Amino acid sequence: MADMPIIEARTRAEAGKGAARRTRREGMVPAVIYGGGADPQPIAIKDNVLMRALKAGKFRSTLINVRVDGVDNRVICRDVQRDVVKDLPIHADFLRLSEGSRINLYIPVEFINEDDCPGLRAGGVLTVVRNEVELKVTAGSIPEKLIADLSGMNIGDTITISKIDLPKGTRPMITDRDFMIANISAPSALLSADAEEDEGEEAEADAEEAEEEASKE
């Protein structure tokens, strides 16, 4: 667990709404660790510690070591409830994991090599359909991100999930189709020009049809 973020916590002796309110008045956030074949464990985390972890990002897709009274717990956050007015955390749920546990997580996509993308150099636009992908992953090998390589892509080309290298033992939750991640679309000016050209051709065809009808009369 050396590489995991560590969150220090303490055991909560009491559960329930009243106990949770007392915990918050002490500057702590009530939380619970559950799963893994063990009883749920009520805990409390300093509110500034939890806020710092949340602001660091990717809190719900990162393995965490919640150290409760000196005892390490490999967990992943499943939910953080917030105050509807202050937007501060008021409760957190953590799921116990073993090295081989399989879980579903949303993993962000990072696009690289934009400078080597002919479509973008020609004025095309990167249209992102999914900036994260839901994967079934093994707890011991959660990818930090997925890499989408734009090098060599032209206007009209697409990146689908099959074009992204996934870590061993990882698979997308959507398996019935090769779904799109992003594409290189034509610039809006070109699209407008094409639309105007289509309108012009349609108007010309209408004029020719009207002329033919007039000649028959």
PDB file of N, CA and C in Angstrom, residues 51-155:
ATOM      1  N   MET A  51     -11.408  17.036   2.655  1.00  0.00           N
ATOM      2  CA  MET A  51     -11.516  18.072   1.633  1.00  0.00           C
ATOM      3  C   MET A  51     -10.263  18.130   0.775  1.00  0.00           C
ATOM      4  N   ARG A  52      -9.095  17.999   1.414  1.00  0.00           N
ATOM      5  CA  ARG A  52      -7.841  18.018   0.658  1.00  0.00           C
ATOM      6  C   ARG A  52      -7.774  16.854  -0.322  1.00  0.00           C
ATOM      7  N   ALA A  53      -8.234  15.687   0.117  1.00  0.00           N
ATOM      8  CA  ALA A  53      -8.232  14.513  -0.761  1.00  0.00           C
ATOM      9  C   ALA A  53      -9.204  14.697  -1.924  1.00  0.00           C
ATOM     10  N   LEU A  54     -10.356  15.291  -1.651  1.00  0.00           N
ATOM     11  CA  LEU A  54     -11.334  15.529  -2.709  1.00  0.00           C
ATOM     12  C   LEU A  54     -10.811  16.521  -3.740  1.00  0.00           C
ATOM     13  N   LYS A  55     -10.151  17.569  -3.270  1.00  0.00           N
ATOM     14  CA  LYS A  55      -9.640  18.590  -4.186  1.00  0.00           C
ATOM     15  C   LYS A  55      -8.490  18.076  -5.042  1.00  0.00           C
ATOM     16  N   ALA A  56      -7.822  17.015  -4.581  1.00  0.00           N
ATOM     17  CA  ALA A  56      -6.714  16.441  -5.357  1.00  0.00           C
ATOM     18  C   ALA A  56      -7.221  15.773  -6.630  1.00  0.00           C
ATOM     19  N   GLY A  57      -8.501  15.453  -6.678  1.00  0.00           N
ATOM     20  CA  GLY A  57      -9.095  14.885  -7.883  1.00  0.00           C
ATOM     21  C   GLY A  57      -9.041  13.365  -7.921  1.00  0.00           C
ATOM     22  N   LYS A  58      -9.915  12.789  -8.780  1.00  0.00           N
ATOM     23  CA  LYS A  58      -9.972  11.340  -9.018  1.00  0.00           C
ATOM     24  C   LYS A  58     -10.184  10.553  -7.729  1.00  0.00           C
ATOM     25  N   PHE A  59     -10.886  11.157  -6.785  1.00  0.00           N
ATOM     26  CA  PHE A  59     -11.034  10.522  -5.482  1.00  0.00           C
ATOM     27  C   PHE A  59     -11.811   9.215  -5.575  1.00  0.00           C
ATOM     28  N   ARG A  60     -12.782   9.159  -6.481  1.00  0.00           N
ATOM     29  CA  ARG A  60     -13.618   7.959  -6.570  1.00  0.00           C
ATOM     30  C   ARG A  60     -13.098   6.941  -7.568  1.00  0.00           C
ATOM     31  N   SER A  61     -11.938   7.167  -8.137  1.00  0.00           N
ATOM     32  CA  SER A  61     -11.335   6.180  -9.042  1.00  0.00           C
ATOM     33  C   SER A  61      -9.910   5.843  -8.626  1.00  0.00           C
ATOM     34  N   THR A  62      -9.594   6.082  -7.364  1.00  0.00           N
ATOM     35  CA  THR A  62      -8.241   5.843  -6.854  1.00  0.00           C
ATOM     36  C   THR A  62      -8.301   4.938  -5.632  1.00  0.00           C
ATOM     37  N   LEU A  63      -7.426   3.948  -5.608  1.00  0.00           N
ATOM     38  CA  LEU A  63      -7.308   3.123  -4.407  1.00  0.00           C
ATOM     39  C   LEU A  63      -6.749   3.978  -3.279  1.00  0.00           C
ATOM     40  N   ILE A  64      -7.324   3.825  -2.104  1.00  0.00           N
ATOM     41  CA  ILE A  64      -6.934   4.636  -0.952  1.00  0.00           C
ATOM     42  C   ILE A  64      -6.630   3.727   0.227  1.00  0.00           C
ATOM     43  N   ASN A  65      -5.644   4.104   1.007  1.00  0.00           N
ATOM     44  CA  ASN A  65      -5.382   3.428   2.275  1.00  0.00           C
ATOM     45  C   ASN A  65      -5.994   4.279   3.381  1.00  0.00           C
ATOM     46  N   VAL A  66      -7.149   3.843   3.889  1.00  0.00           N
ATOM     47  CA  VAL A  66      -7.738   4.515   5.041  1.00  0.00           C
ATOM     48  C   VAL A  66      -7.184   3.835   6.290  1.00  0.00           C
ATOM     49  N   ARG A  67      -6.373   4.551   6.998  1.00  0.00           N
ATOM     50  CA  ARG A  67      -5.693   4.001   8.180  1.00  0.00           C
ATOM     51  C   ARG A  67      -6.517   4.344   9.421  1.00  0.00           C
ATOM     52  N   VAL A  68      -7.186   3.348   9.944  1.00  0.00           N
ATOM     53  CA  VAL A  68      -8.086   3.546  11.084  1.00  0.00           C
ATOM     54  C   VAL A  68      -7.389   3.107  12.368  1.00  0.00           C
ATOM     55  N   ASP A  69      -7.091   4.074  13.230  1.00  0.00           N
ATOM     56  CA  ASP A  69      -6.390   3.786  14.489  1.00  0.00           C
ATOM     57  C   ASP A  69      -5.136   2.958  14.246  1.00  0.00           C
ATOM     58  N   GLY A  70      -4.418   3.290  13.169  1.00  0.00           N
ATOM     59  CA  GLY A  70      -3.166   2.612  12.853  1.00  0.00           C
ATOM     60  C   GLY A  70      -3.300   1.367  12.019  1.00  0.00           C
ATOM     61  N   VAL A  71      -4.524   0.927  11.717  1.00  0.00           N
ATOM     62  CA  VAL A  71      -4.748  -0.291  10.919  1.00  0.00           C
ATOM     63  C   VAL A  71      -5.071   0.096   9.483  1.00  0.00           C
ATOM     64  N   ASP A  72      -4.312  -0.451   8.515  1.00  0.00           N
ATOM     65  CA  ASP A  72      -4.498  -0.116   7.105  1.00  0.00           C
ATOM     66  C   ASP A  72      -5.709  -0.827   6.507  1.00  0.00           C
ATOM     67  N   ASN A  73      -6.431  -0.112   5.648  1.00  0.00           N
ATOM     68  CA  ASN A  73      -7.585  -0.659   4.933  1.00  0.00           C
ATOM     69  C   ASN A  73      -7.518  -0.224   3.480  1.00  0.00           C
ATOM     70  N   ARG A  74      -7.384  -1.202   2.576  1.00  0.00           N
ATOM     71  CA  ARG A  74      -7.400  -0.885   1.141  1.00  0.00           C
ATOM     72  C   ARG A  74      -8.850  -0.686   0.730  1.00  0.00           C
ATOM     73  N   VAL A  75      -9.180   0.513   0.295  1.00  0.00           N
ATOM     74  CA  VAL A  75     -10.575   0.830  -0.022  1.00  0.00           C
ATOM     75  C   VAL A  75     -10.656   1.671  -1.284  1.00  0.00           C
ATOM     76  N   ILE A  76     -11.874   1.820  -1.765  1.00  0.00           N
ATOM     77  CA  ILE A  76     -12.162   2.795  -2.806  1.00  0.00           C
ATOM     78  C   ILE A  76     -13.436   3.520  -2.394  1.00  0.00           C
ATOM     79  N   CYS A  77     -13.489   4.807  -2.649  1.00  0.00           N
ATOM     80  CA  CYS A  77     -14.657   5.592  -2.247  1.00  0.00           C
ATOM     81  C   CYS A  77     -15.828   5.283  -3.176  1.00  0.00           C
ATOM     82  N   ARG A  78     -16.960   4.987  -2.580  1.00  0.00           N
ATOM     83  CA  ARG A  78     -18.156   4.714  -3.366  1.00  0.00           C
ATOM     84  C   ARG A  78     -19.138   5.871  -3.365  1.00  0.00           C
ATOM     85  N   ASP A  79     -19.060   6.747  -2.354  1.00  0.00           N
ATOM     86  CA  ASP A  79     -19.989   7.867  -2.327  1.00  0.00           C
ATOM     87  C   ASP A  79     -19.505   8.911  -1.329  1.00  0.00           C
ATOM     88  N   VAL A  80     -19.701  10.173  -1.682  1.00  0.00           N
ATOM     89  CA  VAL A  80     -19.465  11.282  -0.757  1.00  0.00           C
ATOM     90  C   VAL A  80     -20.718  12.141  -0.769  1.00  0.00           C
ATOM     91  N   GLN A  81     -21.394  12.212   0.363  1.00  0.00           N
ATOM     92  CA  GLN A  81     -22.579  13.059   0.471  1.00  0.00           C
ATOM     93  C   GLN A  81     -22.142  14.461   0.897  1.00  0.00           C
ATOM     94  N   ARG A  82     -22.775  15.479   0.309  1.00  0.00           N
ATOM     95  CA  ARG A  82     -22.411  16.868   0.593  1.00  0.00           C
ATOM     96  C   ARG A  82     -23.608  17.652   1.109  1.00  0.00           C
ATOM     97  N   ASP A  83     -23.308  18.653   1.889  1.00  0.00           N
ATOM     98  CA  ASP A  83     -24.333  19.578   2.346  1.00  0.00           C
ATOM     99  C   ASP A  83     -24.870  20.347   1.141  1.00  0.00           C
ATOM    100  N   VAL A  84     -26.190  20.407   1.005  1.00  0.00           N
ATOM    101  CA  VAL A  84     -26.772  21.009  -0.193  1.00  0.00           C
ATOM    102  C   VAL A  84     -26.551  22.510  -0.259  1.00  0.00           C
ATOM    103  N   VAL A  85     -26.292  23.139   0.873  1.00  0.00           N
ATOM    104  CA  VAL A  85     -26.079  24.589   0.900  1.00  0.00           C
ATOM    105  C   VAL A  85     -24.589  24.926   0.840  1.00  0.00           C
ATOM    106  N   LYS A  86     -23.803  24.318   1.727  1.00  0.00           N
ATOM    107  CA  LYS A  86     -22.389  24.653   1.833  1.00  0.00           C
ATOM    108  C   LYS A  86     -21.508  23.834   0.884  1.00  0.00           C
ATOM    109  N   ASP A  87     -22.049  22.753   0.331  1.00  0.00           N
ATOM    110  CA  ASP A  87     -21.313  21.867  -0.575  1.00  0.00           C
ATOM    111  C   ASP A  87     -20.087  21.243   0.110  1.00  0.00           C
ATOM    112  N   LEU A  88     -20.171  21.050   1.411  1.00  0.00           N
ATOM    113  CA  LEU A  88     -19.091  20.410   2.156  1.00  0.00           C
ATOM    114  C   LEU A  88     -19.456  18.946   2.416  1.00  0.00           C
ATOM    115  N   PRO A  89     -18.459  18.055   2.458  1.00  0.00           N
ATOM    116  CA  PRO A  89     -18.757  16.638   2.705  1.00  0.00           C
ATOM    117  C   PRO A  89     -19.343  16.427   4.093  1.00  0.00           C
ATOM    118  N   ILE A  90     -20.406  15.617   4.148  1.00  0.00           N
ATOM    119  CA  ILE A  90     -21.033  15.321   5.443  1.00  0.00           C
ATOM    120  C   ILE A  90     -21.039  13.817   5.739  1.00  0.00           C
ATOM    121  N   HIS A  91     -20.694  12.997   4.738  1.00  0.00           N
ATOM    122  CA  HIS A  91     -20.587  11.554   4.970  1.00  0.00           C
ATOM    123  C   HIS A  91     -19.867  10.926   3.783  1.00  0.00           C
ATOM    124  N   ALA A  92     -19.144   9.832   4.035  1.00  0.00           N
ATOM    125  CA  ALA A  92     -18.445   9.136   2.959  1.00  0.00           C
ATOM    126  C   ALA A  92     -18.573   7.633   3.157  1.00  0.00           C
ATOM    127  N   ASP A  93     -18.685   6.914   2.040  1.00  0.00           N
ATOM    128  CA  ASP A  93     -18.754   5.452   2.054  1.00  0.00           C
ATOM    129  C   ASP A  93     -17.526   4.890   1.352  1.00  0.00           C
ATOM    130  N   PHE A  94     -16.862   3.930   1.986  1.00  0.00           N
ATOM    131  CA  PHE A  94     -15.678   3.294   1.416  1.00  0.00           C
ATOM    132  C   PHE A  94     -15.889   1.790   1.321  1.00  0.00           C
ATOM    133  N   LEU A  95     -15.502   1.204   0.194  1.00  0.00           N
ATOM    134  CA  LEU A  95     -15.630  -0.230  -0.040  1.00  0.00           C
ATOM    135  C   LEU A  95     -14.273  -0.912   0.131  1.00  0.00           C
ATOM    136  N   ARG A  96     -14.223  -1.954   0.980  1.00  0.00           N
ATOM    137  CA  ARG A  96     -12.989  -2.717   1.165  1.00  0.00           C
ATOM    138  C   ARG A  96     -12.675  -3.510  -0.098  1.00  0.00           C
ATOM    139  N   LEU A  97     -11.385  -3.585  -0.425  1.00  0.00           N
ATOM    140  CA  LEU A  97     -10.959  -4.303  -1.621  1.00  0.00           C
ATOM    141  C   LEU A  97      -9.761  -5.180  -1.307  1.00  0.00           C
ATOM    142  N   SER A  98      -9.686  -6.292  -2.029  1.00  0.00           N
ATOM    143  CA  SER A  98      -8.471  -7.090  -2.022  1.00  0.00           C
ATOM    144  C   SER A  98      -7.742  -6.839  -3.338  1.00  0.00           C
ATOM    145  N   GLU A  99      -6.539  -7.360  -3.473  1.00  0.00           N
ATOM    146  CA  GLU A  99      -5.741  -7.137  -4.680  1.00  0.00           C
ATOM    147  C   GLU A  99      -6.474  -7.593  -5.933  1.00  0.00           C
ATOM    148  N   GLY A 100      -7.236  -8.674  -5.820  1.00  0.00           N
ATOM    149  CA  GLY A 100      -7.900  -9.231  -6.996  1.00  0.00           C
ATOM    150  C   GLY A 100      -9.347  -8.830  -7.154  1.00  0.00           C
ATOM    151  N   SER A 101      -9.838  -7.924  -6.331  1.00  0.00           N
ATOM    152  CA  SER A 101     -11.235  -7.495  -6.435  1.00  0.00           C
ATOM    153  C   SER A 101     -11.508  -6.854  -7.786  1.00  0.00           C
ATOM    154  N   ARG A 102     -12.667  -7.170  -8.361  1.00  0.00           N
ATOM    155  CA  ARG A 102     -13.072  -6.586  -9.636  1.00  0.00           C
ATOM    156  C   ARG A 102     -14.152  -5.532  -9.377  1.00  0.00           C
ATOM    157  N   ILE A 103     -13.935  -4.341  -9.909  1.00  0.00           N
ATOM    158  CA  ILE A 103     -14.871  -3.246  -9.676  1.00  0.00           C
ATOM    159  C   ILE A 103     -15.079  -2.463 -10.970  1.00  0.00           C
ATOM    160  N   ASN A 104     -16.175  -1.707 -11.007  1.00  0.00           N
ATOM    161  CA  ASN A 104     -16.470  -0.835 -12.146  1.00  0.00           C
ATOM    162  C   ASN A 104     -16.077   0.588 -11.795  1.00  0.00           C
ATOM    163  N   LEU A 105     -15.293   1.211 -12.688  1.00  0.00           N
ATOM    164  CA  LEU A 105     -14.850   2.578 -12.459  1.00  0.00           C
ATOM    165  C   LEU A 105     -14.883   3.358 -13.766  1.00  0.00           C
ATOM    166  N   TYR A 106     -15.108   4.664 -13.659  1.00  0.00           N
ATOM    167  CA  TYR A 106     -14.981   5.559 -14.812  1.00  0.00           C
ATOM    168  C   TYR A 106     -13.546   6.073 -14.858  1.00  0.00           C
ATOM    169  N   ILE A 107     -12.862   5.794 -15.966  1.00  0.00           N
ATOM    170  CA  ILE A 107     -11.463   6.188 -16.132  1.00  0.00           C
ATOM    171  C   ILE A 107     -11.387   7.302 -17.179  1.00  0.00           C
ATOM    172  N   PRO A 108     -10.698   8.415 -16.869  1.00  0.00           N
ATOM    173  CA  PRO A 108     -10.625   9.528 -17.824  1.00  0.00           C
ATOM    174  C   PRO A 108      -9.778   9.190 -19.051  1.00  0.00           C
ATOM    175  N   VAL A 109     -10.082   9.865 -20.154  1.00  0.00           N
ATOM    176  CA  VAL A 109      -9.336   9.681 -21.412  1.00  0.00           C
ATOM    177  C   VAL A 109      -8.455  10.906 -21.645  1.00  0.00           C
ATOM    178  N   GLU A 110      -7.189  10.663 -21.982  1.00  0.00           N
ATOM    179  CA  GLU A 110      -6.268  11.757 -22.323  1.00  0.00           C
ATOM    180  C   GLU A 110      -5.899  11.649 -23.803  1.00  0.00           C
ATOM    181  N   PHE A 111      -6.001  12.775 -24.513  1.00  0.00           N
ATOM    182  CA  PHE A 111      -5.687  12.796 -25.950  1.00  0.00           C
ATOM    183  C   PHE A 111      -4.274  13.343 -26.138  1.00  0.00           C
ATOM    184  N   ILE A 112      -3.472  12.618 -26.906  1.00  0.00           N
ATOM    185  CA  ILE A 112      -2.067  12.999 -27.096  1.00  0.00           C
ATOM    186  C   ILE A 112      -1.764  13.161 -28.591  1.00  0.00           C
ATOM    187  N   ASN A 113      -0.606  13.794 -28.855  1.00  0.00           N
ATOM    188  CA  ASN A 113      -0.063  13.968 -30.210  1.00  0.00           C
ATOM    189  C   ASN A 113      -0.972  14.793 -31.121  1.00  0.00           C
ATOM    190  N   GLU A 114      -1.531  15.865 -30.565  1.00  0.00           N
ATOM    191  CA  GLU A 114      -2.343  16.758 -31.390  1.00  0.00           C
ATOM    192  C   GLU A 114      -1.510  17.413 -32.494  1.00  0.00           C
ATOM    193  N   ASP A 115      -0.227  17.652 -32.214  1.00  0.00           N
ATOM    194  CA  ASP A 115       0.642  18.283 -33.215  1.00  0.00           C
ATOM    195  C   ASP A 115       0.903  17.365 -34.401  1.00  0.00           C
ATOM    196  N   ASP A 116       0.707  16.063 -34.211  1.00  0.00           N
ATOM    197  CA  ASP A 116       0.944  15.098 -35.288  1.00  0.00           C
ATOM    198  C   ASP A 116      -0.357  14.639 -35.930  1.00  0.00           C
ATOM    199  N   CYS A 117      -1.413  15.439 -35.767  1.00  0.00           N
ATOM    200  CA  CYS A 117      -2.728  15.092 -36.312  1.00  0.00           C
ATOM    201  C   CYS A 117      -3.003  15.942 -37.552  1.00  0.00           C
ATOM    202  N   PRO A 118      -2.903  15.371 -38.769  1.00  0.00           N
ATOM    203  CA  PRO A 118      -3.140  16.149 -39.998  1.00  0.00           C
ATOM    204  C   PRO A 118      -4.522  16.804 -40.024  1.00  0.00           C
ATOM    205  N   GLY A 119      -5.526  16.124 -39.467  1.00  0.00           N
ATOM    206  CA  GLY A 119      -6.875  16.681 -39.474  1.00  0.00           C
ATOM    207  C   GLY A 119      -6.979  17.973 -38.684  1.00  0.00           C
ATOM    208  N   LEU A 120      -6.302  18.034 -37.543  1.00  0.00           N
ATOM    209  CA  LEU A 120      -6.324  19.254 -36.734  1.00  0.00           C
ATOM    210  C   LEU A 120      -5.504  20.354 -37.407  1.00  0.00           C
ATOM    211  N   ARG A 121      -4.380  19.971 -38.019  1.00  0.00           N
ATOM    212  CA  ARG A 121      -3.559  20.977 -38.712  1.00  0.00           C
ATOM    213  C   ARG A 121      -4.308  21.573 -39.889  1.00  0.00           C
ATOM    214  N   ALA A 122      -5.236  20.809 -40.473  1.00  0.00           N
ATOM    215  CA  ALA A 122      -6.016  21.300 -41.616  1.00  0.00           C
ATOM    216  C   ALA A 122      -7.222  22.111 -41.170  1.00  0.00           C
ATOM    217  N   GLY A 123      -7.343  22.336 -39.883  1.00  0.00           N
ATOM    218  CA  GLY A 123      -8.457  23.142 -39.380  1.00  0.00           C
ATOM    219  C   GLY A 123      -9.594  22.344 -38.797  1.00  0.00           C
ATOM    220  N   GLY A 124      -9.445  21.011 -38.761  1.00  0.00           N
ATOM    221  CA  GLY A 124     -10.479  20.170 -38.182  1.00  0.00           C
ATOM    222  C   GLY A 124     -10.599  20.371 -36.677  1.00  0.00           C
ATOM    223  N   VAL A 125     -11.656  19.831 -36.106  1.00  0.00           N
ATOM    224  CA  VAL A 125     -11.951  20.012 -34.689  1.00  0.00           C
ATOM    225  C   VAL A 125     -12.043  18.651 -34.009  1.00  0.00           C
ATOM    226  N   LEU A 126     -11.377  18.537 -32.855  1.00  0.00           N
ATOM    227  CA  LEU A 126     -11.497  17.315 -32.068  1.00  0.00           C
ATOM    228  C   LEU A 126     -12.831  17.352 -31.324  1.00  0.00           C
ATOM    229  N   THR A 127     -13.713  16.454 -31.671  1.00  0.00           N
ATOM    230  CA  THR A 127     -15.014  16.355 -31.006  1.00  0.00           C
ATOM    231  C   THR A 127     -14.977  15.153 -30.062  1.00  0.00           C
ATOM    232  N   VAL A 128     -15.013  15.428 -28.780  1.00  0.00           N
ATOM    233  CA  VAL A 128     -14.921  14.369 -27.776  1.00  0.00           C
ATOM    234  C   VAL A 128     -16.325  13.878 -27.433  1.00  0.00           C
ATOM    235  N   VAL A 129     -16.571  12.611 -27.691  1.00  0.00           N
ATOM    236  CA  VAL A 129     -17.863  11.999 -27.377  1.00  0.00           C
ATOM    237  C   VAL A 129     -17.871  11.489 -25.938  1.00  0.00           C
ATOM    238  N   ARG A 130     -16.739  10.924 -25.500  1.00  0.00           N
ATOM    239  CA  ARG A 130     -16.606  10.422 -24.129  1.00  0.00           C
ATOM    240  C   ARG A 130     -15.261  10.886 -23.579  1.00  0.00           C
ATOM    241  N   ASN A 131     -15.284  11.657 -22.501  1.00  0.00           N
ATOM    242  CA  ASN A 131     -14.019  12.041 -21.865  1.00  0.00           C
ATOM    243  C   ASN A 131     -13.652  11.099 -20.725  1.00  0.00           C
ATOM    244  N   GLU A 132     -14.501  10.095 -20.483  1.00  0.00           N
ATOM    245  CA  GLU A 132     -14.185   9.025 -19.556  1.00  0.00           C
ATOM    246  C   GLU A 132     -14.945   7.780 -19.983  1.00  0.00           C
ATOM    247  N   VAL A 133     -14.413   6.623 -19.612  1.00  0.00           N
ATOM    248  CA  VAL A 133     -14.995   5.351 -20.034  1.00  0.00           C
ATOM    249  C   VAL A 133     -15.180   4.463 -18.812  1.00  0.00           C
ATOM    250  N   GLU A 134     -16.346   3.839 -18.716  1.00  0.00           N
ATOM    251  CA  GLU A 134     -16.574   2.912 -17.607  1.00  0.00           C
ATOM    252  C   GLU A 134     -15.921   1.567 -17.928  1.00  0.00           C
ATOM    253  N   LEU A 135     -15.043   1.148 -17.040  1.00  0.00           N
ATOM    254  CA  LEU A 135     -14.314  -0.108 -17.212  1.00  0.00           C
ATOM    255  C   LEU A 135     -14.530  -1.020 -16.021  1.00  0.00           C
ATOM    256  N   LYS A 136     -14.429  -2.316 -16.263  1.00  0.00           N
ATOM    257  CA  LYS A 136     -14.325  -3.270 -15.165  1.00  0.00           C
ATOM    258  C   LYS A 136     -12.841  -3.545 -14.976  1.00  0.00           C
ATOM    259  N   VAL A 137     -12.331  -3.227 -13.800  1.00  0.00           N
ATOM    260  CA  VAL A 137     -10.894  -3.295 -13.551  1.00  0.00           C
ATOM    261  C   VAL A 137     -10.600  -4.154 -12.329  1.00  0.00           C
ATOM    262  N   THR A 138      -9.344  -4.581 -12.229  1.00  0.00           N
ATOM    263  CA  THR A 138      -8.862  -5.280 -11.045  1.00  0.00           C
ATOM    264  C   THR A 138      -8.277  -4.252 -10.091  1.00  0.00           C
ATOM    265  N   ALA A 139      -8.597  -4.388  -8.813  1.00  0.00           N
ATOM    266  CA  ALA A 139      -8.178  -3.381  -7.827  1.00  0.00           C
ATOM    267  C   ALA A 139      -6.670  -3.165  -7.824  1.00  0.00           C
ATOM    268  N   GLY A 140      -5.924  -4.200  -8.132  1.00  0.00           N
ATOM    269  CA  GLY A 140      -4.468  -4.070  -8.097  1.00  0.00           C
ATOM    270  C   GLY A 140      -3.880  -3.414  -9.323  1.00  0.00           C
ATOM    271  N   SER A 141      -4.699  -3.154 -10.360  1.00  0.00           N
ATOM    272  CA  SER A 141      -4.150  -2.538 -11.588  1.00  0.00           C
ATOM    273  C   SER A 141      -5.151  -1.554 -12.188  1.00  0.00           C
ATOM    274  N   ILE A 142      -5.533  -0.560 -11.402  1.00  0.00           N
ATOM    275  CA  ILE A 142      -6.453   0.471 -11.891  1.00  0.00           C
ATOM    276  C   ILE A 142      -5.665   1.489 -12.719  1.00  0.00           C
ATOM    277  N   PRO A 143      -5.992   1.660 -14.003  1.00  0.00           N
ATOM    278  CA  PRO A 143      -5.259   2.643 -14.800  1.00  0.00           C
ATOM    279  C   PRO A 143      -5.590   4.062 -14.369  1.00  0.00           C
ATOM    280  N   GLU A 144      -4.594   4.925 -14.359  1.00  0.00           N
ATOM    281  CA  GLU A 144      -4.828   6.331 -14.008  1.00  0.00           C
ATOM    282  C   GLU A 144      -5.623   7.032 -15.097  1.00  0.00           C
ATOM    283  N   LYS A 145      -5.378   6.621 -16.364  1.00  0.00           N
ATOM    284  CA  LYS A 145      -6.066   7.244 -17.494  1.00  0.00           C
ATOM    285  C   LYS A 145      -5.935   6.330 -18.702  1.00  0.00           C
ATOM    286  N   LEU A 146      -6.749   6.575 -19.716  1.00  0.00           N
ATOM    287  CA  LEU A 146      -6.646   5.896 -20.998  1.00  0.00           C
ATOM    288  C   LEU A 146      -6.051   6.879 -22.001  1.00  0.00           C
ATOM    289  N   ILE A 147      -5.204   6.381 -22.887  1.00  0.00           N
ATOM    290  CA  ILE A 147      -4.512   7.238 -23.846  1.00  0.00           C
ATOM    291  C   ILE A 147      -5.129   7.069 -25.235  1.00  0.00           C
ATOM    292  N   ALA A 148      -5.572   8.189 -25.809  1.00  0.00           N
ATOM    293  CA  ALA A 148      -6.085   8.209 -27.178  1.00  0.00           C
ATOM    294  C   ALA A 148      -5.083   8.963 -28.045  1.00  0.00           C
ATOM    295  N   ASP A 149      -4.460   8.258 -28.985  1.00  0.00           N
ATOM    296  CA  ASP A 149      -3.402   8.824 -29.827  1.00  0.00           C
ATOM    297  C   ASP A 149      -4.006   9.433 -31.096  1.00  0.00           C
ATOM    298  N   LEU A 150      -3.784  10.735 -31.288  1.00  0.00           N
ATOM    299  CA  LEU A 150      -4.355  11.441 -32.440  1.00  0.00           C
ATOM    300  C   LEU A 150      -3.420  11.475 -33.649  1.00  0.00           C
ATOM    301  N   SER A 151      -2.233  10.969 -33.512  1.00  0.00           N
ATOM    302  CA  SER A 151      -1.260  11.059 -34.616  1.00  0.00           C
ATOM    303  C   SER A 151      -1.780  10.336 -35.858  1.00  0.00           C
ATOM    304  N   GLY A 152      -1.639  11.003 -37.009  1.00  0.00           N
ATOM    305  CA  GLY A 152      -2.040  10.415 -38.288  1.00  0.00           C
ATOM    306  C   GLY A 152      -3.515  10.506 -38.599  1.00  0.00           C
ATOM    307  N   MET A 153      -4.314  11.080 -37.714  1.00  0.00           N
ATOM    308  CA  MET A 153      -5.757  11.132 -37.953  1.00  0.00           C
ATOM    309  C   MET A 153      -6.123  12.295 -38.871  1.00  0.00           C
ATOM    310  N   ASN A 154      -7.043  12.041 -39.786  1.00  0.00           N
ATOM    311  CA  ASN A 154      -7.507  13.054 -40.727  1.00  0.00           C
ATOM    312  C   ASN A 154      -8.952  13.437 -40.423  1.00  0.00           C
ATOM    313  N   ILE A 155      -9.423  14.497 -41.084  1.00  0.00           N
ATOM    314  CA  ILE A 155     -10.819  14.913 -40.919  1.00  0.00           C
ATOM    315  C   ILE A 155     -11.738  13.756 -41.315  1.00  0.00           C
TER     316      ILE A 155
END
